[in-house]
Amino acid sequence: MADNLLDAIQLRKEFGGLVASNNVDFAIPRGSIVSLIGPNGAGKTTFFNMLTGVYKPTAGRILFDGEDITGKPPHAITERGIGRTFQNIRLFPLMTAVENVLVGMNCRLRGGIIGAIIRPPRVRREEKLARERARELLAYSGLPTRHTELARSLPYGDQRRLEVARALATEPKLLLLDEPTAGMNPQETADFIGFVSRLPDDRGLTVLLIEHDMKVVMGVSDRVTVLEYGEKIAEGTPGEVQRNERVIEAYLGKGATE
Amino acid sequence: MSTARATFTERWRQLPDVVQRLALPALVLLLAILYPWYFGGLPGAFPAVETAVIMLIFTVMALGLNVVVGYAGLLDLGYVAFYAAGAYVAAWLASVQFEQVTFHLGSIGIVDTLPGIHISIWIVLVAAALFTTIVGVLIGLPTLRLRGDYLAIVTLGFGEIVPQVVRNGDDFGGFDLTHGTFGISPIDSIGFGNTLNDTLGLPASYQTSTNRAELFYLTALALLLFTVFCSVRLRDSRLGRAWIAIREDETAAAAMGVPLMRTKTWSYATGAFFGGLAGAFYAVFKSGAFPSDFFFNFSIFILCMVILGGMGSVWGVIVGGLVLSYLDREGLAKVGSFASDVLNRPIDVPKYAFGVYGAIIVAMMLFRPAGMIPEKRHRLEIDEGVESAAVASAEQGGDGRRGDG
């Protein structure tokens, strides 16, 4: 437990009578890439939304970097160092690519309302540096050009890359990627997985990946957790999980193991 | 002839960037400043200077509402509340309303023994704007947790509560706060006083000056320029980006570290600041705060200016504000008398004012939904849409982006 960046303890979420997350224990070791997989409707995104503060857990606690963040609002959690992308791309469509990334930097910048109007040298410098950094992040994330185009006019793959750049702009310690390869072709998926696998060494990041496609996560993950109907059914290295009978059952149905 | 034009264009292009960029705004500004001195030579359709003052004040208000509706995307149907608050603060601080006390601070053109609070109008304008900002924060804190339509309904309520309080506020347990339906009048004059008049030649008192309308016009223009300056600076700042991000996608904005409540409250407070400023100046111009000015439909009127001009677009909202307030104060009456002359029967066009505005808005929504001068970011998008209409229509067909799993 000592070197876990995130610990979720007995995390539970009920929607009316539906238990979307049933007392799940979950840990993310610092500097690792951990994947959360499971069939559609297994409660992956619910779990994700609890970590990022979109949902308040019905019960249980979330410890991040030694601090209890259970029930904190999303912006406060982002400020503490959890950045995320969305399963369905949620950029700010009528802002440019650079502006999208600058919004991600919001909690790392200091300029207030008076500074915005008067624009003292301090604010000018901050804005200039922020714009330079935004362009660097875009280039790093695979978007070397088209920085001043509106987000909505970018092609699909670039929108995905922009979302990652925006999440990186929040300067996260933990990056949560919610089905980032959805809609990508095999080549794009392979490129993206390569990109993700470099993040821990490149930027000292810890990554939590959500996928329902098992093949995607096997190559890149240090550990894999499998959810089904809101319950954790398996956990371990990719190899262990792949051989686990309950996992095979969950993915291929009963009978596949017999 | 055409070669002459070609050389002109060529030479123009060779001028430094700064000149090219600032030439048009500078020309517009110059024409605006000198307007009172040449409008007499213009055709009769141009507004009188008195009307122009009100057009400028309403445009300040439209720009304030634009921060709330256009930037942050919060539909506020009760903006008139801030207008009323500003006007009444001006009336309280510069009239004989509170005759229980006698307090003078930089007042001009009245004797020192006159009862009531009499503070220099320059200070009053700032005080009114700040007071209204606080009102905005107080209204905002409980209501801004609501989203979309729910927020609109609650602001609608506040827009109705404040004018009702004003209308009935002449007897709070025997205390006369607002003087009821009579309103508070007169309000002290704005001006620089005799000392500054003698030394610098600044006007001593606007209301008694022979150039009353011109002085108010120039001051209103200065207020508008201040508002435009703030609007533009805010738009391109950290705070402005956070507002627009909330407008575009609230959930994503929060996930990117934008504190929703604080950011929304700032937009509400900023809108209230300009609403209060404009309200106070309007009351000073009319030398009175009258409850009949603060009806619900005024909120809608200002909102129409924002929609007509282009939500989020500073230049668009200026045009929208000027056009609608001109129609309201002078244009429709002139159309009416023109039509009466031509058709030889009385036609009272101003009576149908809100019908006309409604028709304008419907027409805008059909033909130019982003407004007369769309926000720069919108315009980019629309220009692109023209080039690839097929792509645009395909996108409109299947936009499933909003539903997050």
XYZ file of C-alpha atoms in Angstrom:
663
model
C 0.000 0.000 0.000
C 2.969 2.243 0.619
C 3.743 3.025 -2.967
C 0.262 3.110 -4.403
C -0.634 6.384 -6.073
C -4.303 5.557 -5.744
C -6.234 3.272 -3.440
C -9.930 2.675 -3.797
C -11.308 0.917 -0.747
C -14.636 -0.940 -0.815
C -15.973 1.468 -3.421
C -19.699 1.163 -3.951
C -22.169 2.965 -6.173
C -25.877 2.320 -6.390
C -28.276 3.850 -8.882
C -31.627 3.139 -7.300
C -31.702 -0.652 -7.079
C -28.824 -1.169 -9.502
C -25.425 -1.772 -7.972
C -22.986 -0.386 -10.556
C -19.966 -0.901 -8.359
C -20.109 -3.493 -5.615
C -17.497 -2.875 -2.883
C -14.549 -2.867 -5.252
C -10.998 -2.721 -3.864
C -8.563 -1.333 -6.357
C -5.003 -0.051 -6.265
C -2.748 1.670 -8.765
C 0.995 1.380 -8.054
C 2.983 4.542 -8.763
C 4.552 4.695 -12.208
C 2.621 1.749 -13.624
C 0.060 1.307 -16.359
C -3.033 -0.359 -14.989
C -6.025 -1.399 -17.026
C -9.608 -1.787 -16.051
C -11.422 -4.090 -18.414
C -14.741 -5.811 -18.595
C -17.629 -6.380 -20.970
C -19.983 -3.534 -21.837
C -22.009 -2.455 -18.829
C -19.544 -3.903 -16.329
C -19.316 -0.608 -14.447
C -15.961 0.606 -15.783
C -17.058 4.133 -16.569
C -19.022 4.359 -13.316
C -15.853 3.462 -11.468
C -13.953 6.047 -13.474
C -16.519 8.721 -12.753
C -16.223 8.056 -9.033
C -12.452 8.481 -9.164
C -12.815 11.798 -11.001
C -15.580 13.148 -8.779
C -18.379 13.116 -11.354
C -20.257 10.636 -9.144
C -20.137 10.514 -5.367
C -19.658 6.930 -4.149
C -22.505 5.477 -2.099
C -19.897 3.993 0.227
C -16.157 3.452 0.364
C -13.128 5.687 0.196
C -10.676 6.880 -2.420
C -7.127 7.768 -1.355
C -4.997 9.628 -3.859
C -1.351 10.333 -3.104
C -2.041 9.866 0.601
C -5.083 12.133 0.673
C -8.751 11.212 0.977
C -10.473 12.631 -2.105
C -13.809 10.857 -1.690
C -16.697 13.088 -2.728
C -14.545 16.056 -3.729
C -15.777 18.032 -6.762
C -14.190 17.218 -10.155
C -12.124 20.411 -10.424
C -10.587 19.848 -6.979
C -9.614 16.298 -7.947
C -8.091 17.538 -11.217
C -6.136 20.102 -9.258
C -4.701 17.356 -7.045
C -3.376 15.583 -10.097
C -5.889 13.324 -11.841
C -6.369 14.121 -15.520
C -8.833 12.357 -17.768
C -10.209 11.868 -21.239
C -13.756 10.910 -22.127
C -15.161 7.812 -23.740
C -17.087 9.914 -26.239
C -14.855 12.823 -27.166
C -15.823 15.891 -25.169
C -13.717 18.742 -26.445
C -14.831 22.360 -26.448
C -15.917 22.272 -30.085
C -15.978 26.007 -30.789
C -12.588 26.705 -29.245
C -9.327 26.263 -31.103
C -6.962 23.397 -30.357
C -4.608 25.686 -28.437
C -7.483 27.144 -26.432
C -8.693 23.669 -25.532
C -5.277 22.883 -24.093
C -5.168 26.248 -22.318
C -8.433 25.401 -20.556
C -6.695 22.259 -19.331
C -4.044 24.489 -17.767
C -6.712 26.509 -15.979
C -5.913 25.237 -12.505
C -2.148 25.716 -13.021
C -2.473 29.384 -14.051
C -3.036 32.213 -11.620
C -4.390 35.211 -13.576
C -7.584 36.600 -12.041
C -10.243 39.002 -13.276
C -8.318 42.192 -12.529
C -5.181 40.747 -14.106
C -7.217 39.823 -17.171
C -8.378 43.409 -17.658
C -5.202 45.288 -16.749
C -2.783 42.655 -18.085
C 0.264 43.445 -15.996
C 3.623 41.988 -17.142
C 3.172 39.034 -14.795
C -0.046 37.982 -16.570
C 1.392 38.640 -20.042
C 4.362 36.417 -19.245
C 2.137 33.696 -17.850
C -0.093 33.761 -20.954
C 2.870 33.667 -23.323
C 4.468 30.729 -21.522
C 1.136 28.923 -21.365
C 0.649 29.261 -25.128
C 4.149 27.989 -25.833
C 3.581 25.062 -23.509
C 0.207 24.325 -25.104
C 1.869 24.052 -28.522
C 4.568 21.800 -27.088
C 1.957 19.523 -25.567
C 0.024 19.385 -28.824
C 3.165 18.449 -30.718
C 4.073 15.851 -28.072
C 0.615 14.313 -28.357
C 0.943 13.960 -32.123
C -0.621 17.202 -33.343
C 2.274 19.212 -34.789
C 0.032 21.516 -36.876
C -3.542 22.839 -37.073
C -3.224 24.435 -33.645
C -5.502 27.376 -34.394
C -8.272 25.331 -35.952
C -11.518 24.813 -34.108
C -11.616 21.533 -32.243
C -14.722 20.402 -34.049
C -13.162 20.801 -37.462
C -10.282 18.444 -36.659
C -10.434 14.848 -37.936
C -11.465 12.173 -35.464
C -8.008 10.847 -34.672
C -6.680 14.365 -34.078
C -9.583 15.075 -31.748
C -8.540 12.048 -29.692
C -4.964 13.336 -29.613
C -6.161 16.804 -28.657
C -8.118 15.336 -25.756
C -4.954 13.666 -24.487
C -3.000 16.921 -24.844
C -5.715 18.739 -22.913
C -5.611 16.131 -20.145
C -1.803 16.348 -19.982
C -2.120 20.130 -19.658
C -3.721 19.684 -16.245
C -0.291 18.345 -15.159
C -1.637 15.078 -13.806
C 0.176 12.517 -11.736
C -2.428 9.992 -12.770
C -3.874 9.976 -16.271
C -7.203 8.233 -16.816
C -7.981 7.212 -20.375
C -11.528 6.046 -21.035
C -11.545 3.744 -24.072
C -9.092 5.975 -25.928
C -8.791 3.685 -28.932
C -12.523 3.456 -29.604
C -13.095 4.175 -33.269
C -9.416 3.986 -34.211
C -8.167 1.688 -36.951
C -5.553 -0.976 -36.056
C -2.614 1.186 -37.126
C -3.814 4.181 -35.081
C -4.486 1.891 -32.134
C -0.964 0.482 -32.286
C 0.523 3.993 -32.490
C -1.563 5.154 -29.580
C -0.649 2.182 -27.404
C 3.014 2.933 -28.135
C 2.430 6.518 -27.074
C 0.750 5.483 -23.818
C 3.468 2.995 -22.952
C 6.081 5.768 -23.098
C 4.183 8.090 -20.730
C 5.468 6.678 -17.394
C 9.137 7.013 -18.395
C 8.717 10.219 -20.407
C 6.675 12.229 -17.991
C 6.667 10.283 -14.755
C 2.991 9.505 -15.176
C 0.860 6.706 -13.851
C -1.846 5.577 -16.258
C -5.221 3.971 -15.770
C -6.675 2.639 -18.980
C -10.252 1.566 -19.502
C -10.922 -0.821 -22.344
C -13.392 -3.454 -23.250
C -11.080 -4.811 -25.920
C -8.717 -7.197 -24.123
C -6.197 -7.350 -26.949
C -5.464 -3.637 -26.644
C -4.483 -3.729 -22.993
C -2.482 -6.957 -22.866
C 0.657 -5.542 -24.424
C 0.809 -2.319 -22.509
C -0.458 -3.013 -18.993
C 1.531 -3.879 -15.897
C -1.610 -4.998 -14.127
C -5.145 -5.697 -15.243
C -8.357 -5.646 -13.230
C -11.493 -7.205 -14.632
C -14.980 -6.029 -13.710
C -18.254 -7.720 -14.413
C -21.643 -6.520 -13.214
C -19.949 -4.075 -10.872
C -17.814 -6.718 -9.190
C -14.128 -7.369 -9.437
C -13.769 -10.875 -10.821
C -10.027 -11.000 -11.455
C -6.847 -9.082 -10.955
C -3.210 -9.646 -11.834
C -0.691 -9.476 -14.624
C -2.076 -9.672 -18.174
C -0.940 -13.285 -18.416
C -2.704 -14.315 -15.231
C -5.895 -12.579 -16.172
C -5.908 -14.097 -19.639
C -5.865 -17.606 -18.147
C -8.489 -16.830 -15.504
C -11.588 -18.935 -16.015
C -14.074 -16.364 -14.818
C -12.635 -13.823 -17.220
C -12.896 -16.164 -20.159
C -16.442 -16.935 -19.089
C -17.326 -13.277 -18.849
C -15.968 -12.532 -22.298
C -16.890 -15.667 -24.183
C -19.796 -17.006 -22.182
C -20.251 -20.171 -20.135
C -19.201 -23.293 -21.899
C -16.111 -21.797 -23.437
C -14.085 -23.134 -20.527
C -15.522 -26.624 -20.595
C -9.861 55.111 -62.548
C -9.322 51.448 -61.816
C -5.549 51.856 -61.906
C -5.825 54.613 -59.324
C -7.741 52.264 -57.076
C -5.203 49.500 -57.647
C -2.315 51.737 -56.591
C -4.277 52.791 -53.546
C -4.864 49.181 -52.518
C -1.226 48.411 -53.133
C -0.020 51.309 -51.045
C -2.460 50.393 -48.317
C -1.027 46.888 -48.139
C 2.464 48.292 -47.753
C 1.496 50.225 -44.623
C 2.606 48.726 -41.303
C 0.395 46.077 -39.745
C -0.568 48.286 -36.841
C -1.914 51.003 -39.147
C -3.915 48.512 -41.206
C -5.390 46.959 -38.103
C -6.214 50.140 -36.230
C -7.283 52.383 -39.101
C -10.900 51.267 -39.215
C -11.535 51.275 -35.447
C -9.862 54.691 -35.192
C -12.080 56.083 -37.950
C -15.230 54.671 -36.333
C -14.174 56.083 -32.978
C -13.530 59.521 -34.459
C -16.920 59.544 -36.185
C -18.545 58.449 -32.909
C -16.846 61.158 -30.856
C -17.753 63.935 -33.295
C -21.308 62.697 -33.886
C -23.140 65.449 -31.924
C -21.432 68.110 -34.009
C -22.276 66.842 -37.470
C -25.471 64.841 -37.072
C -27.492 68.003 -37.797
C -26.280 67.776 -41.383
C -27.310 64.133 -41.743
C -30.704 62.890 -43.026
C -33.518 62.875 -40.467
C -33.329 59.124 -39.828
C -30.183 59.544 -37.693
C -30.865 59.600 -33.962
C -30.838 62.809 -31.934
C -27.983 63.135 -29.445
C -30.347 62.469 -26.514
C -31.429 59.227 -28.151
C -27.810 58.347 -28.869
C -27.008 58.631 -25.147
C -29.652 56.030 -24.337
C -28.477 53.824 -27.197
C -24.962 53.861 -25.738
C -26.209 53.071 -22.224
C -28.326 50.153 -23.433
C -25.380 48.863 -25.413
C -23.250 48.869 -22.252
C -25.964 46.755 -20.668
C -26.086 44.395 -23.630
C -22.319 43.910 -23.384
C -22.692 43.131 -19.682
C -25.373 40.535 -20.406
C -23.151 39.171 -23.164
C -20.597 38.144 -20.543
C -23.260 36.011 -18.846
C -25.180 34.683 -21.850
C -22.629 34.890 -24.647
C -19.422 33.929 -22.885
C -20.515 31.626 -20.082
C -23.704 30.389 -21.756
C -25.881 31.052 -18.704
C -29.337 32.109 -19.813
C -30.271 35.070 -17.617
C -33.851 36.282 -18.038
C -33.718 38.677 -15.097
C -31.022 41.118 -16.096
C -33.358 44.034 -15.386
C -32.764 43.379 -11.670
C -29.194 44.688 -11.982
C -30.340 47.648 -14.018
C -32.825 48.551 -11.277
C -30.284 47.998 -8.510
C -27.795 50.341 -10.178
C -30.390 53.025 -10.783
C -31.635 52.951 -7.197
C -28.174 53.032 -5.664
C -27.536 56.168 -7.715
C -30.808 57.606 -6.490
C -30.085 56.769 -2.845
C -26.610 58.248 -2.844
C -27.394 61.469 -4.681
C -30.830 62.797 -3.814
C -32.963 64.015 -0.914
C -34.446 60.515 -0.504
C -32.879 59.897 2.927
C -33.705 63.253 4.450
C -33.029 61.859 7.937
C -29.344 62.431 7.314
C -27.366 65.209 5.699
C -24.184 63.991 4.105
C -22.267 65.717 1.345
C -19.177 64.440 -0.419
C -18.059 66.237 -3.543
C -21.607 67.137 -4.512
C -22.002 69.938 -7.018
C -24.589 72.590 -7.783
C -26.485 72.264 -4.496
C -26.235 73.952 -1.120
C -24.309 72.121 1.610
C -27.255 72.137 3.996
C -29.625 70.231 1.701
C -30.760 67.103 3.588
C -30.169 63.585 2.200
C -27.047 61.838 0.936
C -25.246 63.756 -1.792
C -22.111 62.077 -3.070
C -20.225 63.003 -6.213
C -21.813 61.162 -9.140
C -18.423 59.819 -10.236
C -18.125 58.004 -6.920
C -21.781 57.015 -7.091
C -21.297 55.319 -10.463
C -18.487 53.183 -9.039
C -20.445 52.490 -5.851
C -23.546 51.479 -7.816
C -21.548 49.124 -10.011
C -19.860 47.530 -6.991
C -23.105 47.240 -5.038
C -24.778 45.570 -8.012
C -21.826 43.216 -8.325
C -22.455 42.113 -4.748
C -26.148 41.678 -5.531
C -25.100 39.565 -8.505
C -22.933 37.345 -6.317
C -25.716 37.002 -3.739
C -28.245 36.033 -6.400
C -25.708 33.837 -8.143
C -24.535 31.725 -5.216
C -27.813 29.866 -4.652
C -28.971 29.813 -8.293
C -25.888 29.022 -10.367
C -25.880 25.402 -9.221
C -28.812 24.976 -11.552
C -28.288 24.159 -15.196
C -29.840 25.477 -18.371
C -33.586 25.940 -18.288
C -33.806 25.768 -14.504
C -31.387 28.657 -14.138
C -33.380 30.657 -16.692
C -36.581 30.196 -14.678
C -34.964 31.232 -11.395
C -33.372 34.340 -12.922
C -36.768 35.128 -14.366
C -38.052 35.083 -10.792
C -35.346 37.429 -9.540
C -35.959 39.726 -12.485
C -39.522 40.007 -11.237
C -38.773 40.173 -7.502
C -36.395 43.132 -7.604
C -38.705 45.483 -9.553
C -41.627 44.452 -7.311
C -39.622 45.238 -4.197
C -38.708 48.571 -5.740
C -42.324 49.315 -6.624
C -43.587 48.471 -3.145
C -40.594 49.558 -1.102
C -42.019 52.810 0.253
C -43.004 51.395 3.603
C -40.634 48.893 5.206
C -42.054 49.237 8.715
C -42.466 52.941 8.175
C -39.167 53.368 6.339
C -39.358 54.714 2.800
C -36.660 52.958 0.805
C -37.700 53.455 -2.802
C -40.547 55.965 -2.743
C -42.865 53.406 -4.378
C -44.361 53.992 -7.779
C -43.304 57.647 -7.811
C -39.657 56.708 -7.957
C -36.844 58.885 -6.682
C -36.288 62.189 -8.411
C -34.424 64.455 -8.894
C -30.942 62.961 -8.756
C -28.021 65.350 -8.379
C -26.232 66.445 -11.497
C -23.039 64.896 -12.745
C -20.144 67.297 -13.337
C -16.718 68.419 -12.236
C -17.691 71.329 -9.980
C -16.678 74.947 -10.039
C -13.056 74.497 -8.979
C -12.192 72.178 -11.852
C -14.292 74.311 -14.165
C -12.251 77.387 -13.303
C -8.844 75.721 -13.459
C -9.191 73.135 -16.253
C -12.320 74.278 -18.037
C -14.127 70.985 -17.345
C -17.912 71.327 -17.260
C -19.182 72.264 -13.781
C -22.568 70.563 -14.038
C -24.016 68.587 -16.958
C -27.681 69.179 -16.205
C -27.424 72.958 -16.241
C -24.931 73.124 -19.094
C -25.992 74.407 -22.495
C -24.232 71.341 -23.937
C -26.099 68.896 -21.688
C -26.806 66.259 -24.345
C -23.287 66.418 -25.808
C -21.655 66.037 -22.383
C -23.810 63.030 -21.513
C -23.121 61.610 -24.955
C -19.342 61.789 -24.559
C -19.484 60.336 -21.048
C -21.713 57.490 -22.192
C -19.315 56.851 -25.066
C -16.433 56.665 -22.581
C -18.413 54.145 -20.511
C -19.063 52.071 -23.620
C -15.379 52.119 -24.568
C -14.471 51.018 -21.057
C -16.984 48.165 -21.294
C -15.713 47.104 -24.713
C -12.148 47.162 -23.443
C -13.025 44.962 -20.468
C -15.097 42.597 -22.641
C -12.276 42.050 -25.117
C -9.604 41.658 -22.452
C -11.733 39.202 -20.484
C -12.583 37.161 -23.568
C -8.914 36.409 -24.238
C -7.962 35.588 -20.666
C -7.797 32.545 -18.427
C -11.176 33.458 -16.969
C -12.753 34.089 -20.380
C -11.568 30.725 -21.662
C -13.031 29.058 -18.576
C -16.380 30.775 -19.261
C -16.446 29.630 -22.866
C -15.399 26.126 -21.841
C -18.384 25.984 -19.475
C -20.635 27.170 -22.276
C -19.276 24.505 -24.603
C -19.317 21.537 -22.218
C -19.813 21.962 -18.504
C -18.827 18.425 -17.501
C -15.631 18.504 -19.536
C -14.766 21.945 -18.156
C -15.084 20.681 -14.591
C -12.955 17.656 -15.432
C -10.281 20.002 -16.777
C -10.064 21.768 -13.427
C -12.442 24.672 -14.007
C -14.271 25.342 -10.725
C -17.837 25.667 -11.983
C -19.419 27.656 -9.186
C -16.635 30.177 -8.819
C -16.268 30.709 -12.560
C -19.993 31.094 -13.135
C -20.294 33.478 -10.214
C -17.529 35.637 -11.720
C -19.439 35.860 -14.978
C -22.631 36.740 -13.150
C -20.814 39.361 -11.072
C -19.173 40.874 -14.153
C -22.509 41.065 -15.948
C -24.056 42.641 -12.859
C -21.225 45.187 -12.645
C -21.935 46.570 -16.107
C -25.697 46.321 -15.614
C -25.391 48.367 -12.435
C -23.042 50.867 -14.016
C -25.398 51.402 -16.940
C -28.435 51.563 -14.665
C -26.829 54.199 -12.473
C -25.772 56.322 -15.427
C -29.217 56.021 -16.971
C -30.805 57.218 -13.725
C -28.387 60.151 -13.574
C -29.150 61.028 -17.192
C -32.891 60.944 -16.547
C -32.310 62.514 -13.129
C -34.498 59.916 -11.502
C -35.088 56.214 -10.844
C -38.610 55.241 -11.837
C -40.062 51.749 -11.310
C -41.907 51.952 -14.627
C -38.532 51.469 -16.361
C -37.934 48.087 -14.786
C -40.372 45.684 -16.328
C -39.652 42.083 -17.240
C -39.766 42.788 -20.936
C -36.694 44.965 -20.556
C -34.662 41.837 -19.723
C -35.917 40.272 -22.923
C -35.174 43.451 -24.842
C -31.507 43.396 -23.774
C -31.332 39.663 -24.459
C -32.644 40.337 -27.973
C -29.741 42.747 -28.540
C -27.274 40.005 -27.635
C -28.974 37.404 -29.828
C -29.411 39.803 -32.735
C -25.791 40.908 -32.658
C -24.269 37.485 -32.097
C -23.870 35.772 -28.729
C -20.325 36.069 -27.467
C -19.317 38.544 -30.177
C -18.375 41.941 -28.741
C -18.703 43.818 -32.041
C -21.915 42.004 -32.879
C -23.511 42.869 -29.552
C -22.546 46.529 -30.014
C -24.326 46.586 -33.371
C -27.291 44.638 -31.975
C -27.550 46.993 -29.009
C -27.371 50.145 -31.103
C -29.860 48.897 -33.697
C -32.525 47.676 -31.267
C -32.278 50.614 -28.884
C -32.463 53.005 -31.861
C -35.593 51.261 -33.122
C -37.057 51.351 -29.638
C -36.395 55.006 -28.904
C -36.757 56.640 -32.290
C -36.684 54.323 -35.292
C -40.099 52.729 -34.976
C -41.785 56.089 -34.361
C -40.110 57.446 -37.480
C -41.161 54.435 -39.502
C -44.661 54.970 -38.131
C -44.903 58.606 -39.124
C -43.382 57.832 -42.522
C -45.914 55.072 -43.107
C -48.734 57.306 -41.908
C -47.693 59.960 -44.409
C -47.432 57.554 -47.310
C -50.634 55.638 -46.598
C -52.432 58.741 -45.395
C -53.813 57.118 -42.288
C -52.472 56.920 -38.713
C -50.257 53.886 -38.142
C -48.801 53.541 -34.655
C -45.752 51.359 -35.273
C -44.214 51.680 -31.751
C -47.347 49.990 -30.421
C -46.191 46.824 -32.180
C -42.604 47.149 -30.944
C -42.304 43.708 -29.377
C -44.034 42.163 -32.373
C -41.360 43.755 -34.551
C -38.516 42.559 -32.282
C -40.004 39.081 -32.227
C -40.154 39.031 -36.004
C -36.538 40.226 -36.193
C -35.385 37.467 -33.858
C -37.298 34.795 -35.770
C -35.826 36.043 -39.031
C -32.337 36.042 -37.518
C -32.727 32.508 -36.228
C -33.764 31.378 -39.685
C -31.186 33.203 -41.769
C -28.266 34.069 -39.502
C -28.481 31.974 -36.331
C -25.057 33.067 -35.096
C -26.062 36.755 -35.159
C -25.235 39.740 -37.356
C -21.528 39.583 -36.537
C -20.913 36.062 -35.252
C -18.318 35.421 -32.582
C -14.913 35.045 -34.192
C -14.713 31.367 -33.370
C -18.233 30.827 -34.715
C -17.360 32.702 -37.874
C -14.390 30.450 -38.529
C -16.672 27.506 -38.321
C -19.294 29.001 -40.595
C -16.773 30.035 -43.256
C -15.531 26.508 -43.296
C -19.078 25.234 -43.565
C -19.552 27.180 -46.781
C -16.584 25.446 -48.383
C -17.652 21.981 -47.393
C -21.406 22.145 -47.043
C -21.727 18.390 -47.399
C -19.493 17.750 -44.397
C -21.339 20.323 -42.324
C -24.760 18.843 -43.013
C -23.455 15.349 -42.317
C -22.133 16.550 -38.984
C -25.426 18.155 -38.088
C -27.202 14.919 -38.875
C -25.358 12.691 -36.456
C -24.033 14.630 -33.513
C -23.942 12.090 -30.707
C -21.021 13.725 -28.927
C -22.968 14.998 -25.926
C -24.039 11.694 -24.467
C -21.329 10.439 -22.156
C -21.486 6.741 -21.228
